[in-house]
Tab-separated table of C-alpha atoms and ligand atoms in Angstrom:
chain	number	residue	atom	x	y	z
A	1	UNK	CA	-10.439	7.683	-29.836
A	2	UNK	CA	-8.621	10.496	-31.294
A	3	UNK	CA	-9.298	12.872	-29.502
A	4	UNK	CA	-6.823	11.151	-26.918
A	5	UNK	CA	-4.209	12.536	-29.364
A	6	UNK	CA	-4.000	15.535	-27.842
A	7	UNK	CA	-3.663	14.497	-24.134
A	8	UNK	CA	-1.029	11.951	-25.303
A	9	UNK	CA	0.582	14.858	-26.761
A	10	UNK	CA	0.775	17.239	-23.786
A	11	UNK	CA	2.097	14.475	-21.579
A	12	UNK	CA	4.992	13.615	-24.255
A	13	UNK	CA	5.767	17.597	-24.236
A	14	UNK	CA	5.897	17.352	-20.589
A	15	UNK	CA	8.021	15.021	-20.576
A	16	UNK	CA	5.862	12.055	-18.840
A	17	UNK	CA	5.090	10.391	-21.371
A	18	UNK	CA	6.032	6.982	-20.773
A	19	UNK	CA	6.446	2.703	-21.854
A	20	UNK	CA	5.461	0.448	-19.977
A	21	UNK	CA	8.636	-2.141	-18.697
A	22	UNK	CA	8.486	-5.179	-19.675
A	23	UNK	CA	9.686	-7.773	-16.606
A	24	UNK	CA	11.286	-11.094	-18.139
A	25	UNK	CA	10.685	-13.083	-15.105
A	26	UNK	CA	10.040	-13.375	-11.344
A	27	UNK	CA	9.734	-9.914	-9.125
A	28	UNK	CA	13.474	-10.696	-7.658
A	29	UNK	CA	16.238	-8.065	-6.607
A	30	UNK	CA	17.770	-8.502	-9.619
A	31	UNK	CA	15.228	-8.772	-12.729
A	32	UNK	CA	15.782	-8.883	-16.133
A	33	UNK	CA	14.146	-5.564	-17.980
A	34	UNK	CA	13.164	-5.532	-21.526
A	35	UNK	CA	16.594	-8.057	-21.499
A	36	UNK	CA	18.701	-6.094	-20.011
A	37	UNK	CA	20.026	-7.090	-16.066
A	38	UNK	CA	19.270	-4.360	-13.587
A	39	UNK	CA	18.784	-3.886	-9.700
A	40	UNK	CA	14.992	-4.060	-8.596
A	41	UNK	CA	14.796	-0.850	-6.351
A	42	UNK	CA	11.511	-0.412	-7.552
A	43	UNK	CA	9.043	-3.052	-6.344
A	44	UNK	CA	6.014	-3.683	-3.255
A	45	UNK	CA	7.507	-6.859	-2.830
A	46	UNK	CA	9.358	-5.580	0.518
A	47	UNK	CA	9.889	-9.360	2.248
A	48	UNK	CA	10.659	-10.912	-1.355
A	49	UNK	CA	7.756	-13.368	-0.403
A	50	UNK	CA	6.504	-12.806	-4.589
A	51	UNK	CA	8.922	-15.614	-5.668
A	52	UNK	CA	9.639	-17.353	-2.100
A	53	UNK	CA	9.928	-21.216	-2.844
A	54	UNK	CA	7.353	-22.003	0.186
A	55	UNK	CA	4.958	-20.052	-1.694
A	56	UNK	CA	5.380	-21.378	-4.286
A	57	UNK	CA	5.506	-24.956	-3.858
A	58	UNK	CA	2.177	-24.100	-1.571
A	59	UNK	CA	0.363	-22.741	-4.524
A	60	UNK	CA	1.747	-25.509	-6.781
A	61	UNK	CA	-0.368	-27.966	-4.738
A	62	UNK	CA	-3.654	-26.011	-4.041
A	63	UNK	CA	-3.867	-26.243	-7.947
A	64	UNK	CA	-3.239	-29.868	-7.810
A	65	UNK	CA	-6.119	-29.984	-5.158
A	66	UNK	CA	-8.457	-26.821	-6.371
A	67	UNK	CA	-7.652	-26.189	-10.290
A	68	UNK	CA	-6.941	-22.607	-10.717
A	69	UNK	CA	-10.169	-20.469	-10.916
A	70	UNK	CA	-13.270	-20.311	-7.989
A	71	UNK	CA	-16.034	-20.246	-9.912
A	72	UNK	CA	-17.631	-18.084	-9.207
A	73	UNK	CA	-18.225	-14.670	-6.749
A	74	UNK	CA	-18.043	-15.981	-2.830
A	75	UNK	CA	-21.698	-15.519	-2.396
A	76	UNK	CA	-22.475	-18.490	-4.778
A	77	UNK	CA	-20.290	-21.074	-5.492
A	78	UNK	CA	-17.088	-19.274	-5.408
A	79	UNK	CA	-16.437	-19.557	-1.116
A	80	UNK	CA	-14.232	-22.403	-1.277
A	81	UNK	CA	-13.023	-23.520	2.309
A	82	UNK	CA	-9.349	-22.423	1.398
A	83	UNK	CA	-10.732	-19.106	0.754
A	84	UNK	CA	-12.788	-19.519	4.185
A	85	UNK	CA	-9.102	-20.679	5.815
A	86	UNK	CA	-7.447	-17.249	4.735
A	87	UNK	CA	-10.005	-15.110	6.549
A	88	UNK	CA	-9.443	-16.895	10.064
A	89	UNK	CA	-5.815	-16.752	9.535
A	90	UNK	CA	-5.792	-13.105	8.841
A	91	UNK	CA	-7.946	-12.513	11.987
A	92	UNK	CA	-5.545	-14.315	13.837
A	93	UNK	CA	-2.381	-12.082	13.018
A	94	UNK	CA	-4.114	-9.177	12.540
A	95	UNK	CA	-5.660	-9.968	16.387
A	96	UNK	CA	-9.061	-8.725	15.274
A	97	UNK	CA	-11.738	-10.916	16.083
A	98	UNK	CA	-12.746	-11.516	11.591
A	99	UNK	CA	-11.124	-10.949	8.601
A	100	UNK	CA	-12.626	-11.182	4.704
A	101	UNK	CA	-10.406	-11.175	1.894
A	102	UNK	CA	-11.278	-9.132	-1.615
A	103	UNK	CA	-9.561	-9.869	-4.722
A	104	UNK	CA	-7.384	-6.684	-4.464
A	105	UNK	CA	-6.621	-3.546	-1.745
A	106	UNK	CA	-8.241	-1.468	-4.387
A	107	UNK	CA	-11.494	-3.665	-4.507
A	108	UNK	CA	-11.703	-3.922	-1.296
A	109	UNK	CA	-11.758	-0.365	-0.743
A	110	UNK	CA	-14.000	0.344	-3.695
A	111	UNK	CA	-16.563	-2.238	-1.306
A	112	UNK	CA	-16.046	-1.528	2.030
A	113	UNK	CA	-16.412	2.297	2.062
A	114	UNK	CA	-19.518	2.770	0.664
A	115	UNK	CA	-21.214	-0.463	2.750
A	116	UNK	CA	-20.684	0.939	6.157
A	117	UNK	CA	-21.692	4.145	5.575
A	118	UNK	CA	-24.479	6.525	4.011
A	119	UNK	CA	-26.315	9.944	3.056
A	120	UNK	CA	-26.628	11.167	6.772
A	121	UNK	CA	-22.778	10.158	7.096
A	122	UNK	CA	-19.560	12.197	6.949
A	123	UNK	CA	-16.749	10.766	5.719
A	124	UNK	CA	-13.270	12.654	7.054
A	125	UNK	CA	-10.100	11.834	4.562
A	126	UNK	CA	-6.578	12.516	4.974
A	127	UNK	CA	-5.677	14.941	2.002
A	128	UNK	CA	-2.475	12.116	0.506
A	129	UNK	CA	-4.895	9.154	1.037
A	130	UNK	CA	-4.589	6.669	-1.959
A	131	UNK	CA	-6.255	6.703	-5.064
A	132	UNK	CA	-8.281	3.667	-4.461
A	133	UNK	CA	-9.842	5.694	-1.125
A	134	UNK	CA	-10.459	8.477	-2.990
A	135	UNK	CA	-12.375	6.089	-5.024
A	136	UNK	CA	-13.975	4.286	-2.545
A	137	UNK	CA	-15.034	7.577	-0.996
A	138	UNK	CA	-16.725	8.819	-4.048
A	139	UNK	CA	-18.890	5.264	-4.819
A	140	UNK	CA	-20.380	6.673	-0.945
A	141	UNK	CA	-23.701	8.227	-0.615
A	142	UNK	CA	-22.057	10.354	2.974
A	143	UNK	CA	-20.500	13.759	2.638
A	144	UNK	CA	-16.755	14.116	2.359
A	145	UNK	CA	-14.603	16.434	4.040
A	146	UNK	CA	-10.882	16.242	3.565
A	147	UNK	CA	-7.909	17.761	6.743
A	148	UNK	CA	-4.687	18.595	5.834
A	149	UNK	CA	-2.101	15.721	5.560
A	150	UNK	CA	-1.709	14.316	9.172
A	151	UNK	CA	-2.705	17.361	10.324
A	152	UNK	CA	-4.827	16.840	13.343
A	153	UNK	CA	-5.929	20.384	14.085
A	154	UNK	CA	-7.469	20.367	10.872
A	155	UNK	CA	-8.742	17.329	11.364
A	156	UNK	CA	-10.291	18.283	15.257
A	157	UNK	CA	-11.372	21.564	13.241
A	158	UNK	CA	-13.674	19.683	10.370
A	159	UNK	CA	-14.611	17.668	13.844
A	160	UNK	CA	-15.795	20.295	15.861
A	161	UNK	CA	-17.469	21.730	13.296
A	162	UNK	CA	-18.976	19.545	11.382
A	163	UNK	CA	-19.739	16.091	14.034
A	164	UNK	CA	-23.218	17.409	15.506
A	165	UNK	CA	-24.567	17.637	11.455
A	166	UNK	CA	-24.340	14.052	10.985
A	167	UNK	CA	-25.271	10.336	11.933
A	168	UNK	CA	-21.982	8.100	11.897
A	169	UNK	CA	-18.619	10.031	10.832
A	170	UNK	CA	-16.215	7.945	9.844
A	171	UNK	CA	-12.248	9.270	9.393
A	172	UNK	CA	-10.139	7.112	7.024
A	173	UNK	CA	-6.401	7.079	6.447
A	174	UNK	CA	-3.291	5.172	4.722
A	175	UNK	CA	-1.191	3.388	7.731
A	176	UNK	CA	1.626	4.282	5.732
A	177	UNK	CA	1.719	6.668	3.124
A	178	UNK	CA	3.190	5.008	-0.234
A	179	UNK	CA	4.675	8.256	-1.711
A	180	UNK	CA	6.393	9.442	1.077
A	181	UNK	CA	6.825	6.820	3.370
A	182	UNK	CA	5.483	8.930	6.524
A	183	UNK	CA	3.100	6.918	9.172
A	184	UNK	CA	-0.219	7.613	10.233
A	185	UNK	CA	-0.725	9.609	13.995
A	186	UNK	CA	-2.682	6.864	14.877
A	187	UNK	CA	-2.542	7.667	18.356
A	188	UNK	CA	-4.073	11.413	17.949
A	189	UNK	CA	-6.447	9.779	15.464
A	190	UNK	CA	-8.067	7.532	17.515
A	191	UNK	CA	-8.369	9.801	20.596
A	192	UNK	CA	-9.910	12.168	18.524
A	193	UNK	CA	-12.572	9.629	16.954
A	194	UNK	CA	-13.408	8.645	20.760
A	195	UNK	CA	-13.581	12.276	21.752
A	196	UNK	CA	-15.974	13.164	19.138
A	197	UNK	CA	-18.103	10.007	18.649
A	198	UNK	CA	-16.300	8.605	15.331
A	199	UNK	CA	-15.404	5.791	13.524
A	200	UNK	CA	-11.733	4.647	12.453
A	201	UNK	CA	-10.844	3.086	9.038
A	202	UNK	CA	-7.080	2.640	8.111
A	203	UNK	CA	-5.677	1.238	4.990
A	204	UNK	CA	-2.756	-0.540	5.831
A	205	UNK	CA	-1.247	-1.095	2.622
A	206	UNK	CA	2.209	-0.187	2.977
A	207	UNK	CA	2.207	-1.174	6.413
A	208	UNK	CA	1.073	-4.809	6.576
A	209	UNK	CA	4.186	-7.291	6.439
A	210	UNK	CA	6.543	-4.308	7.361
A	211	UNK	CA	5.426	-2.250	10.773
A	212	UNK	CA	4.462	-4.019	14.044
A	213	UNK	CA	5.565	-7.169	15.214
A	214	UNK	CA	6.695	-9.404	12.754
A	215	UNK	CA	4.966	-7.107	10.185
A	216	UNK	CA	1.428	-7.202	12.235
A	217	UNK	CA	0.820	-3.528	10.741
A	218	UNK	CA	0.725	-0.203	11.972
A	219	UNK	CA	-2.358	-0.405	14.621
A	220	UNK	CA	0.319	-3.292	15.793
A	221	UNK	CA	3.423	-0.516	15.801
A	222	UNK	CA	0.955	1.732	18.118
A	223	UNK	CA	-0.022	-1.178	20.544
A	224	UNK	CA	-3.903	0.036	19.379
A	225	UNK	CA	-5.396	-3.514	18.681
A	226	UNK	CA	-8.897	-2.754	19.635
A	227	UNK	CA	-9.201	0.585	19.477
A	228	UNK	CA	-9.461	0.895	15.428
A	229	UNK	CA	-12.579	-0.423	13.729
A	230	UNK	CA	-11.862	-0.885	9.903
A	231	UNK	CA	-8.520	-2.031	9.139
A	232	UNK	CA	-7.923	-2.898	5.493
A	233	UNK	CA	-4.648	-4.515	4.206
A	234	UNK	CA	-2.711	-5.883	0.451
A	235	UNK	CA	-1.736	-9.570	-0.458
A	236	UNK	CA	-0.292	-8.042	-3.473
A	237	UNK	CA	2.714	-6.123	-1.617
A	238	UNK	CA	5.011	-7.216	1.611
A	239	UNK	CA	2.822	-10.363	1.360
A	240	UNK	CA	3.721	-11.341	-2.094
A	241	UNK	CA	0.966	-12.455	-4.082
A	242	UNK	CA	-2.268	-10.950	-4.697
A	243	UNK	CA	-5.884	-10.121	-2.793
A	244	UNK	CA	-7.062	-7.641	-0.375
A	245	UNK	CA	-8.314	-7.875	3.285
A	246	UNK	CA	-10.895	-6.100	6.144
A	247	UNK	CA	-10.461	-6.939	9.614
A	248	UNK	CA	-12.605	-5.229	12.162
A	249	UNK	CA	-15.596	-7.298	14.258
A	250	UNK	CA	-17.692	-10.455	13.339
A	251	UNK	CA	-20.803	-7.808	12.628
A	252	UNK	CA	-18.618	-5.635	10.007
A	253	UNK	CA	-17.768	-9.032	8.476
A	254	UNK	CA	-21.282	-10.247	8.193
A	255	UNK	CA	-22.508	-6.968	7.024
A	256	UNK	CA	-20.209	-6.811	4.142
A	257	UNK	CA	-20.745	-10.513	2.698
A	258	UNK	CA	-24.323	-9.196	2.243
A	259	UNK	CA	-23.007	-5.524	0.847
A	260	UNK	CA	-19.738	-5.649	-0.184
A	261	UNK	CA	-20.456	-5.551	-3.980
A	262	UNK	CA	-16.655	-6.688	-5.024
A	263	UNK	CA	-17.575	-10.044	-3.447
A	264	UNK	CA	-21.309	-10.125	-4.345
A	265	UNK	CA	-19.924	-8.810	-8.231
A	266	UNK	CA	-16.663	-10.272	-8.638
A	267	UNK	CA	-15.564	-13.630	-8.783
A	268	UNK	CA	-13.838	-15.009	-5.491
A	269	UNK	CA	-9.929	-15.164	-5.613
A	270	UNK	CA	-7.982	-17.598	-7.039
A	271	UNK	CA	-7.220	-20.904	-4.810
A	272	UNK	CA	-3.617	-20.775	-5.607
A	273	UNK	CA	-3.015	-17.284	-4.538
A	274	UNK	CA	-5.111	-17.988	-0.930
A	275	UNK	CA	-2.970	-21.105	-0.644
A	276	UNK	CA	0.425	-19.286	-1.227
A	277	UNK	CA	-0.852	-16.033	1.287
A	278	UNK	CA	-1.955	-18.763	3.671
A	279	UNK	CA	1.837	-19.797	3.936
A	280	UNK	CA	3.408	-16.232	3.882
A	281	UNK	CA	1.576	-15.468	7.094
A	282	UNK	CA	2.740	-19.061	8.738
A	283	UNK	CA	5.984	-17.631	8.107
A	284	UNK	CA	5.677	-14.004	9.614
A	285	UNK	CA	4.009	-16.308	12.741
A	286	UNK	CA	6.894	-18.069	12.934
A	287	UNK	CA	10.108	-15.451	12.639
A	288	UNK	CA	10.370	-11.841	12.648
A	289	UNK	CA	13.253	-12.967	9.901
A	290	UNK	CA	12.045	-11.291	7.139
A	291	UNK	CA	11.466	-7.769	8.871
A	292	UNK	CA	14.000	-7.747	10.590
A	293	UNK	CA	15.779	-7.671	7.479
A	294	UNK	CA	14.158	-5.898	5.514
A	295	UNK	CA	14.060	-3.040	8.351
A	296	UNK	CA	17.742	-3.529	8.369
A	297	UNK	CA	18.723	-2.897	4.691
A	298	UNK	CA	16.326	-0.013	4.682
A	299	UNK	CA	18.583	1.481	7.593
A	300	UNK	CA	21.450	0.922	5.443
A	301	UNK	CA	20.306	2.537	2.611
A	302	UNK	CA	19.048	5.579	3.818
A	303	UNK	CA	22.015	6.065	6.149
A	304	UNK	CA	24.232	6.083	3.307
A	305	UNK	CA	22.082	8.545	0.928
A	306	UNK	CA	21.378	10.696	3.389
A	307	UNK	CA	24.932	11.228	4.219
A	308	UNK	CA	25.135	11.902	0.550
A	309	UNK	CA	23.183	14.570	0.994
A	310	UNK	CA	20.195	13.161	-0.617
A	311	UNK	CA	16.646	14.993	0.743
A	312	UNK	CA	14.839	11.978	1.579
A	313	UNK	CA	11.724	13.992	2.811
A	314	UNK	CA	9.777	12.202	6.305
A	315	UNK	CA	10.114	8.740	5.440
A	316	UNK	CA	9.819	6.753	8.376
A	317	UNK	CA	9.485	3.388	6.506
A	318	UNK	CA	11.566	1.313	3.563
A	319	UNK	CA	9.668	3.547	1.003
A	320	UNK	CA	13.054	6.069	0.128
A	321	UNK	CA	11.822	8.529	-1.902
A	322	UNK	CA	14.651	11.067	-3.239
A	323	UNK	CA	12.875	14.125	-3.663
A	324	UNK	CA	14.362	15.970	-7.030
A	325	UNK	CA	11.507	18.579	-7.370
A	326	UNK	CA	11.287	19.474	-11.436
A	327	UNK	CA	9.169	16.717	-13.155
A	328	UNK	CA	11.733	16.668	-16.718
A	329	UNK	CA	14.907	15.857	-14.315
A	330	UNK	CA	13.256	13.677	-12.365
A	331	UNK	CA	12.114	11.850	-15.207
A	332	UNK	CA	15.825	11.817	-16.790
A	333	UNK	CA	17.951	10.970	-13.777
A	334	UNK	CA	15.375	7.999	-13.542
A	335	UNK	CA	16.061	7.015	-17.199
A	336	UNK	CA	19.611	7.709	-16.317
A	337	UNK	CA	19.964	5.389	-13.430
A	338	UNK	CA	18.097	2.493	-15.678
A	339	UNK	CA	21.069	2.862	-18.020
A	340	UNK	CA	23.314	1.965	-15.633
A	341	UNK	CA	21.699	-0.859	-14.224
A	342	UNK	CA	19.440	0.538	-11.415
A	343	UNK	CA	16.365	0.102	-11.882
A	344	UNK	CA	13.954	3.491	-10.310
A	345	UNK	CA	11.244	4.609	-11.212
A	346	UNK	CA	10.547	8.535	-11.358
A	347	UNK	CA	7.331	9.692	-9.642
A	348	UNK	CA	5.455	12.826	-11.089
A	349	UNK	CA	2.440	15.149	-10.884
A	350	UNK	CA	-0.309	13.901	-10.517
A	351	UNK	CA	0.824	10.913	-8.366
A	352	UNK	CA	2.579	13.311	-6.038
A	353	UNK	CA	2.181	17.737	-5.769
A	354	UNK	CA	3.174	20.196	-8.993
A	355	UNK	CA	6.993	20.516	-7.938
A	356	UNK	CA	7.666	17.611	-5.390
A	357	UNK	CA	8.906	14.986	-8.379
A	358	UNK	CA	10.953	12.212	-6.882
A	359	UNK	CA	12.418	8.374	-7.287
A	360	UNK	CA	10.977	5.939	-5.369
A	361	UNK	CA	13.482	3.624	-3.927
A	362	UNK	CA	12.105	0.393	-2.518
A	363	UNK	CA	14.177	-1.770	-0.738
A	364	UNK	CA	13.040	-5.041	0.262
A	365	UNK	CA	14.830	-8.103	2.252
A	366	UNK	CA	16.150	-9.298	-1.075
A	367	UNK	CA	18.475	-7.040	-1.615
A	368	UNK	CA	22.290	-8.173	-0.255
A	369	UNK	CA	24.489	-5.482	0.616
A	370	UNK	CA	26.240	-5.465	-2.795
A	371	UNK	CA	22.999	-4.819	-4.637
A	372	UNK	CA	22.734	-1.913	-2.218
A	373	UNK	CA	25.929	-0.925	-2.590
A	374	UNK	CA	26.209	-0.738	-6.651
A	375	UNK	CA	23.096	1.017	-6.790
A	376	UNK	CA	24.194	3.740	-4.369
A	377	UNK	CA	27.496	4.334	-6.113
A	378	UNK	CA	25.367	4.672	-9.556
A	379	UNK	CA	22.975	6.879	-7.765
A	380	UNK	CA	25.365	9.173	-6.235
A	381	UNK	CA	27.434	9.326	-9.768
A	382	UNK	CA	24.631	9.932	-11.627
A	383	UNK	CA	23.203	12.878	-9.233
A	384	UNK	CA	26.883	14.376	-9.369
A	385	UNK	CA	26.543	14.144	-13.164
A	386	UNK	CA	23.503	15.675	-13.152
A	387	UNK	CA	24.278	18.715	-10.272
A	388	UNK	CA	21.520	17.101	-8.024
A	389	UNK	CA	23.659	17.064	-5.595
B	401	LIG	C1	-1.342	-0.366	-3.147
B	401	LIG	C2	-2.427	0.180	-2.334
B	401	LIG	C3	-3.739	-0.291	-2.484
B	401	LIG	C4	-4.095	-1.281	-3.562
B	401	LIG	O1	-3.747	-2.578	-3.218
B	401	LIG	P1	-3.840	-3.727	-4.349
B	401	LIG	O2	-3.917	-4.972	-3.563
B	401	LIG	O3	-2.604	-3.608	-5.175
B	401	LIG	O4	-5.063	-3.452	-5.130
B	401	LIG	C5	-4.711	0.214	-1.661
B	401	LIG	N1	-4.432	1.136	-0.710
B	401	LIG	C6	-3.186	1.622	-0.543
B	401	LIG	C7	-2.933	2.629	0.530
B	401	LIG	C8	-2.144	1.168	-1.345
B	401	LIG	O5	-0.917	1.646	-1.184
């Protein structure tokens, strides 16, 4: 493997080389990295559901009841009726008519993309769709085009010219894009699909437990229930735990237990973790609690930094990114925040464009207002410090 050598060696010259952290204990506000105490502004845990004592204590007893592995993949053995329980509940809140849950967002993208469409297809991608799209997109037998980020000129453009060439086109994108924080035009999206005879697939990753009612998602925030015919969603963020999800119609549903090759390939998830995501969405059915404050401390905190004069880009969500631009500073005010007990981590090329380096700032309903408060003060210190602002 030495030829890696080399590679490893640009990226350490870059200056993005990096460790992985090393996490002492439970994904909390506060978190104890590689033993030192720091502020958590860093995590998809955005309702602090990851180490919520209901959870827990529900996934505590499914392993009394179900031992902690299924098996075996859901098309043999591995379809337990707990797994069978999470689907219906899923439909429920998402108010789709089915639901089936994958072991992961990314698996469930890897399976779902290439099962509902094929070679006389066209498959239309928003140019900042996620990695595990992208992905997805390329395990397809269709053609790909990709429009402009949200840009729905360019998207009507590849429509126009390109819808009459093909059998089914099918446009994808995130809900909520995870680097910037910027939503979806749903709306414009879906017009257009009915306009020119397509099909509508969002990933709701970012969106699921924080837009829409009570965190119902971002077909939810645009009152579109209905109107959008793939809608994928993460256990593994605002929900807490781990998994990924399709809702959509019955027929989508019974196509994909027959093609989705994550669940015909890989075994079913484990009990425990449907148990505990079971209970999470009991509790967004119950209270808009947990939004509401999450939605509220993400107000705060991007109040204060912009007045700061932080560039916070077009979030529109929690996700706060601070956009710093040059990949080496980014990279050191990051590793200068962790020394003072705020915990950031510095996003680079190729996660986002050549020159658009930022932190990511997560807040989540964890956070009180003093762990807000500290880590603005060390932020806006350590950008003075630094001229960044
Ligand atoms: C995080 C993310 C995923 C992956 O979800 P996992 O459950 O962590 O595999 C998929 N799509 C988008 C848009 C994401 O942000």
């Amino acid at each position: 493997m030495s030829f890696l050598d080399k590679h490893i060696e640009d990226l350490k010259s870059a200056g993005v080389y990096r460790t992985l952290p090393v996490n002492e204990g439970p994904c909390e506000a506060v978190i104890k990295l590689d033993g030192r105490e720091v502020i958590n502004l860093t995590s998809n845990n955005y309702l602090g559901f990851a180490n919520h004592p209901r959870l827990v204590a529900a996934a505590k007893k499914a392993i009394d009841t179900y031992g902690v592995g299924a098996g075996a993949v859901r098309t043999i053995v591995g379809n337990m009726d707990i797994h069978e329980r999470l689907d219906d509940v899923i439909a429920r809140f998402k108010r789709e008519e089915a639901a089936l849950v994958f072991q992961s967002g990314f698996a469930c993208n890897a399976g779902v993309i290439q099962a509902i469409t094929d070679k006389d297809d066209l498959i239309i991608s928003d140019a900042l769709n996620h990695a595990s799209i992208i992905d997805g997109v390329r395990l397809s037998k269709a053609a790909r085009a990709v429009y402009q980020h949200n840009d729905m000129a360019d998207l009507e453009r590849i429509l126009k010219t390109k819808r009459d060439q093909y059998n089914h086109v099918l446009i994808i994108t995130d809900g909520v894009f995870s680097m910037d924080g910027d939503i979806a035009n749903l709306p414009d999206i879906v017009r257009l699909a009915k306009q020119y005879d397509a099909l509508t697939y969002v990933d709701d990753a970012h969106g699921s437990g924080v837009l829409g009612e009570s965190g119902r998602g971002t077909v939810d925030h645009f009152h579109l229930h209905g109107q959008v015919d793939v809608i994928v969603g993460t256990l593994s963020k605002a929900i807490g735990v781990v998994g990924g999800y399709v809702a959509g119609s019955k027929t989508m549903r019974d196509w994909l237990l027959h093609r989705g090759r994550p669940l015909l390939f890989s075994t079913a998830m484990m009990p425990a973790a449907a148990a505990a995501i079971i209970e999470a969405f009991e509790m967004l059915s119950t209270t808009t609690a947990h939004t509401d404050k999450l939605w509220e401390n993400a107000r705060y905190f991007q109040g204060r930094l912009k007045t700061l004069g932080f560039d916070l880009g077009v979030t529109q969500t929690p996700i706060t990114p601070i956009i710093i631009g040059d990949e080496t500073k980014t990279m050191a005010f990051s590793k200068r925040l962790l020394e003072h007990g705020v915990f950031v981590s510095g996003i680079v090329f190729p996660t986002v464009p050549a020159g658009k380096a930022r932190i990511r700032c997560m807040v989540s309903a964890l956070h009180a207002r003093a762990h807000l408060d500290k880590a603005i003060a060390v932020i806006e210190t350590t950008a003075k410090d630094m001229n960044l602002i």
